[in-house]
Amino acid sequence: MVKGRQGERVRLYTRGTVLGYKRSKSNQYPNTSLVQIEGVNTKEEVSWYQGKRMAYIYKAKVKKNGSHYRCIWGKVTRPHGNTGVVRAKFKSNLPPKSMLGLGFSCTQAISKHQEVKGTYHCWCFTTILCYLFFWLMEYLMSNVACTFCFLSGFEFSSGSLVKDILAELWI
C-alpha cells in the first residue's frame, strides 16, 4: 500500500522567462535563446545552472500521446551579460511566440496600436523603452497625444526624469 505524502511539497524547478534569441546589431541567432531565470541576478549565480537542463512547455490544440502539453528540452550553456541572463540551446529552436510572455519589443508593439479618435491607445507594455519610443514617435508625428492604459498601475524604479516625461504624456 502506498502511503500519503507527509509534509509540504517542495518545488524542484525554477521558472524562467524567454527574452529572445542571441543577436548582434543586425543578425539574430535562433539556435541560442536568452532566458532570465527567476531569482538569478548575477553572473556568479548562473554558474550553478550551467549544464542543467531546461524545458519549454507549451499547450497545443491537438492531443499527442494523450496530452495537449508538449515540451522542448534544452541546456544552459553559459551566462549572457552580468544580470543573470543565461544562454540556452534547445533541441529545436524555440518558436517566436515563446517570447511574448513578459513584454513586447517595440516593433511588435507598433502592430498592437489602434487609432482611436485621433489618439493612439496602447494595449499592454511592460518596458519603459517602449513608452519612450512611442513618446518619441508621437512627438515626431506632429505631437499626437498618446494614452497609455498600462501606466496607471506601473511602478517605476528609475529616475524621476522618466516619471516626469510620462506624467506629462498622461491625459
CSV table of C-alpha atoms in Angstrom, one decimal:
chain,number,residue,atom,x,y,z
A,1,MET,CA,0.0,0.0,0.0
A,2,VAL,CA,1.3,3.5,-0.9
A,3,LYS,CA,1.4,6.0,2.0
A,4,GLY,CA,0.2,9.5,1.5
A,5,ARG,CA,2.6,12.4,1.4
A,6,GLN,CA,3.6,13.9,4.7
A,7,GLY,CA,4.9,17.4,5.0
A,8,GLU,CA,5.0,20.2,2.5
A,9,ARG,CA,5.6,19.7,-1.2
A,10,VAL,CA,8.9,21.0,-2.5
A,11,ARG,CA,9.2,22.6,-5.9
A,12,LEU,CA,12.2,21.1,-7.7
A,13,TYR,CA,12.3,23.5,-10.6
A,14,THR,CA,12.7,27.2,-11.2
A,15,ARG,CA,10.6,29.3,-13.6
A,16,GLY,CA,12.2,31.5,-16.3
A,17,THR,CA,11.3,33.9,-19.0
A,18,VAL,CA,12.4,33.6,-22.6
A,19,LEU,CA,13.7,37.1,-23.6
A,20,GLY,CA,14.6,36.4,-27.2
A,21,TYR,CA,17.3,35.0,-29.4
A,22,LYS,CA,21.0,35.8,-29.1
A,23,ARG,CA,21.7,38.6,-31.5
A,24,SER,CA,24.1,41.1,-32.8
A,25,LYS,CA,23.2,44.6,-34.1
A,26,SER,CA,21.6,43.3,-37.3
A,27,ASN,CA,21.5,39.5,-37.1
A,28,GLN,CA,19.8,37.1,-34.7
A,29,TYR,CA,20.9,33.6,-34.0
A,30,PRO,CA,17.8,31.5,-33.2
A,31,ASN,CA,19.8,28.4,-32.2
A,32,THR,CA,20.7,30.1,-28.9
A,33,SER,CA,17.9,31.6,-26.7
A,34,LEU,CA,18.3,34.1,-23.9
A,35,VAL,CA,16.4,33.1,-20.7
A,36,GLN,CA,16.0,35.1,-17.4
A,37,ILE,CA,15.8,32.6,-14.6
A,38,GLU,CA,13.7,33.7,-11.5
A,39,GLY,CA,15.9,34.7,-8.6
A,40,VAL,CA,19.2,34.7,-10.6
A,41,ASN,CA,20.6,38.3,-10.7
A,42,THR,CA,24.3,37.9,-11.1
A,43,LYS,CA,26.8,36.1,-13.3
A,44,GLU,CA,28.1,34.2,-10.3
A,45,GLU,CA,24.6,32.7,-9.6
A,46,VAL,CA,24.4,31.5,-13.1
A,47,SER,CA,27.4,29.1,-12.6
A,48,TRP,CA,25.2,26.7,-10.6
A,49,TYR,CA,22.7,26.4,-13.5
A,50,GLN,CA,25.4,25.8,-16.2
A,51,GLY,CA,24.9,22.4,-17.8
A,52,LYS,CA,21.4,22.0,-16.2
A,53,ARG,CA,18.5,21.0,-18.4
A,54,MET,CA,15.6,23.3,-19.2
A,55,ALA,CA,12.1,22.5,-20.6
A,56,TYR,CA,10.0,24.9,-22.6
A,57,ILE,CA,6.4,23.6,-22.0
A,58,TYR,CA,3.6,24.7,-24.2
A,59,LYS,CA,0.0,23.7,-24.9
A,60,ALA,CA,-1.1,22.5,-28.4
A,61,LYS,CA,-4.6,22.1,-29.8
A,62,VAL,CA,-4.2,18.5,-31.0
A,63,LYS,CA,-3.7,15.8,-28.4
A,64,LYS,CA,-0.5,13.8,-28.9
A,65,ASN,CA,0.3,10.8,-26.7
A,66,GLY,CA,-2.8,11.5,-24.6
A,67,SER,CA,-1.8,15.1,-23.7
A,68,HIS,CA,-2.2,18.6,-25.0
A,69,TYR,CA,1.1,19.6,-23.5
A,70,ARG,CA,4.4,19.4,-25.3
A,71,CYS,CA,8.0,20.1,-24.3
A,72,ILE,CA,11.2,21.3,-26.0
A,73,TRP,CA,14.3,20.3,-24.0
A,74,GLY,CA,17.4,22.4,-23.8
A,75,LYS,CA,20.5,23.0,-21.8
A,76,VAL,CA,22.0,26.1,-20.1
A,77,THR,CA,25.3,26.8,-21.9
A,78,ARG,CA,26.7,30.0,-20.3
A,79,PRO,CA,25.9,33.4,-18.8
A,80,HIS,CA,24.9,36.3,-21.0
A,81,GLY,CA,26.0,39.6,-19.5
A,82,ASN,CA,26.2,40.4,-15.8
A,83,THR,CA,22.5,40.4,-14.8
A,84,GLY,CA,21.8,36.7,-14.5
A,85,VAL,CA,20.5,36.1,-18.0
A,86,VAL,CA,21.6,32.7,-19.4
A,87,ARG,CA,22.2,31.4,-22.9
A,88,ALA,CA,20.4,28.1,-23.6
A,89,LYS,CA,20.4,25.7,-26.6
A,90,PHE,CA,17.3,23.8,-27.2
A,91,LYS,CA,16.8,20.6,-29.2
A,92,SER,CA,14.8,22.5,-31.7
A,93,ASN,CA,14.8,26.3,-31.9
A,94,LEU,CA,12.2,28.0,-29.7
A,95,PRO,CA,9.2,29.4,-31.6
A,96,PRO,CA,8.9,33.2,-31.7
A,97,LYS,CA,5.6,33.1,-29.7
A,98,SER,CA,7.6,31.9,-26.7
A,99,MET,CA,9.0,35.4,-26.3
A,100,LEU,CA,5.6,37.1,-25.8
A,101,GLY,CA,5.3,36.2,-22.1
A,102,LEU,CA,7.0,39.2,-20.5
A,103,GLY,CA,6.6,42.0,-22.9
A,104,PHE,CA,6.6,43.2,-26.4
A,105,SER,CA,9.5,44.6,-28.4
A,106,CYS,CA,8.9,48.0,-30.0
A,107,THR,CA,8.3,46.6,-33.5
A,108,GLN,CA,5.6,44.2,-32.1
A,109,ALA,CA,4.1,47.0,-30.0
A,110,ILE,CA,3.5,49.1,-33.1
A,111,SER,CA,1.3,46.4,-34.6
A,112,LYS,CA,-0.7,46.3,-31.3
A,113,HIS,CA,-1.6,50.0,-31.6
A,114,GLN,CA,-5.1,51.0,-32.6
A,115,GLU,CA,-6.0,54.5,-33.7
A,116,VAL,CA,-9.0,55.7,-31.7
A,117,LYS,CA,-10.4,59.2,-32.3
A,118,GLY,CA,-7.0,60.7,-33.2
A,119,THR,CA,-5.1,59.2,-30.3
A,120,TYR,CA,-3.0,56.1,-30.1
A,121,HIS,CA,-4.1,53.6,-27.5
A,122,CYS,CA,-1.5,51.0,-26.2
A,123,TRP,CA,-2.9,47.6,-25.3
A,124,CYS,CA,-0.1,46.4,-23.0
A,125,PHE,CA,3.5,47.2,-22.4
A,126,THR,CA,6.0,46.3,-19.7
A,127,THR,CA,9.1,48.2,-20.5
A,128,ILE,CA,10.0,51.9,-20.2
A,129,LEU,CA,11.8,51.7,-23.5
A,130,CYS,CA,8.6,51.1,-25.3
A,131,TYR,CA,7.0,54.1,-23.6
A,132,LEU,CA,9.9,56.3,-24.5
A,133,PHE,CA,10.0,55.0,-28.1
A,134,PHE,CA,6.3,55.8,-28.5
A,135,TRP,CA,6.7,59.2,-26.9
A,136,LEU,CA,9.4,60.0,-29.4
A,137,MET,CA,7.3,58.7,-32.3
A,138,GLU,CA,4.3,60.7,-31.2
A,139,TYR,CA,6.5,63.8,-30.9
A,140,LEU,CA,7.9,63.3,-34.4
A,141,MET,CA,4.4,62.7,-35.8
A,142,SER,CA,3.1,66.2,-35.1
A,143,ASN,CA,2.6,65.9,-31.3
A,144,VAL,CA,-0.4,63.5,-31.4
A,145,ALA,CA,-1.5,62.8,-27.8
A,146,CYS,CA,-0.8,59.3,-26.5
A,147,THR,CA,-2.8,57.5,-23.9
A,148,PHE,CA,-1.2,54.6,-22.0
A,149,CYS,CA,-3.5,52.0,-20.5
A,150,PHE,CA,-0.9,50.2,-18.5
A,151,LEU,CA,0.7,53.3,-17.0
A,152,SER,CA,-1.8,53.7,-14.2
A,153,GLY,CA,-0.6,50.6,-12.2
A,154,PHE,CA,3.0,50.6,-13.2
A,155,GLU,CA,5.8,51.2,-10.6
A,156,PHE,CA,8.9,52.9,-11.9
A,157,SER,CA,12.2,52.3,-10.1
A,158,SER,CA,14.3,54.5,-12.3
A,159,GLY,CA,14.9,58.3,-12.1
A,160,SER,CA,12.3,61.0,-11.8
A,161,LEU,CA,13.1,62.3,-15.3
A,162,VAL,CA,11.3,59.4,-16.9
A,163,LYS,CA,8.4,59.8,-14.4
A,164,ASP,CA,8.1,63.5,-15.3
A,165,ILE,CA,8.1,62.8,-19.1
A,166,LEU,CA,5.5,60.1,-18.8
A,167,ALA,CA,3.3,62.2,-16.4
A,168,GLU,CA,3.2,64.9,-19.0
A,169,LEU,CA,2.0,62.5,-21.6
A,170,TRP,CA,-0.7,61.0,-19.4
A,171,ILE,CA,-4.1,62.6,-20.5
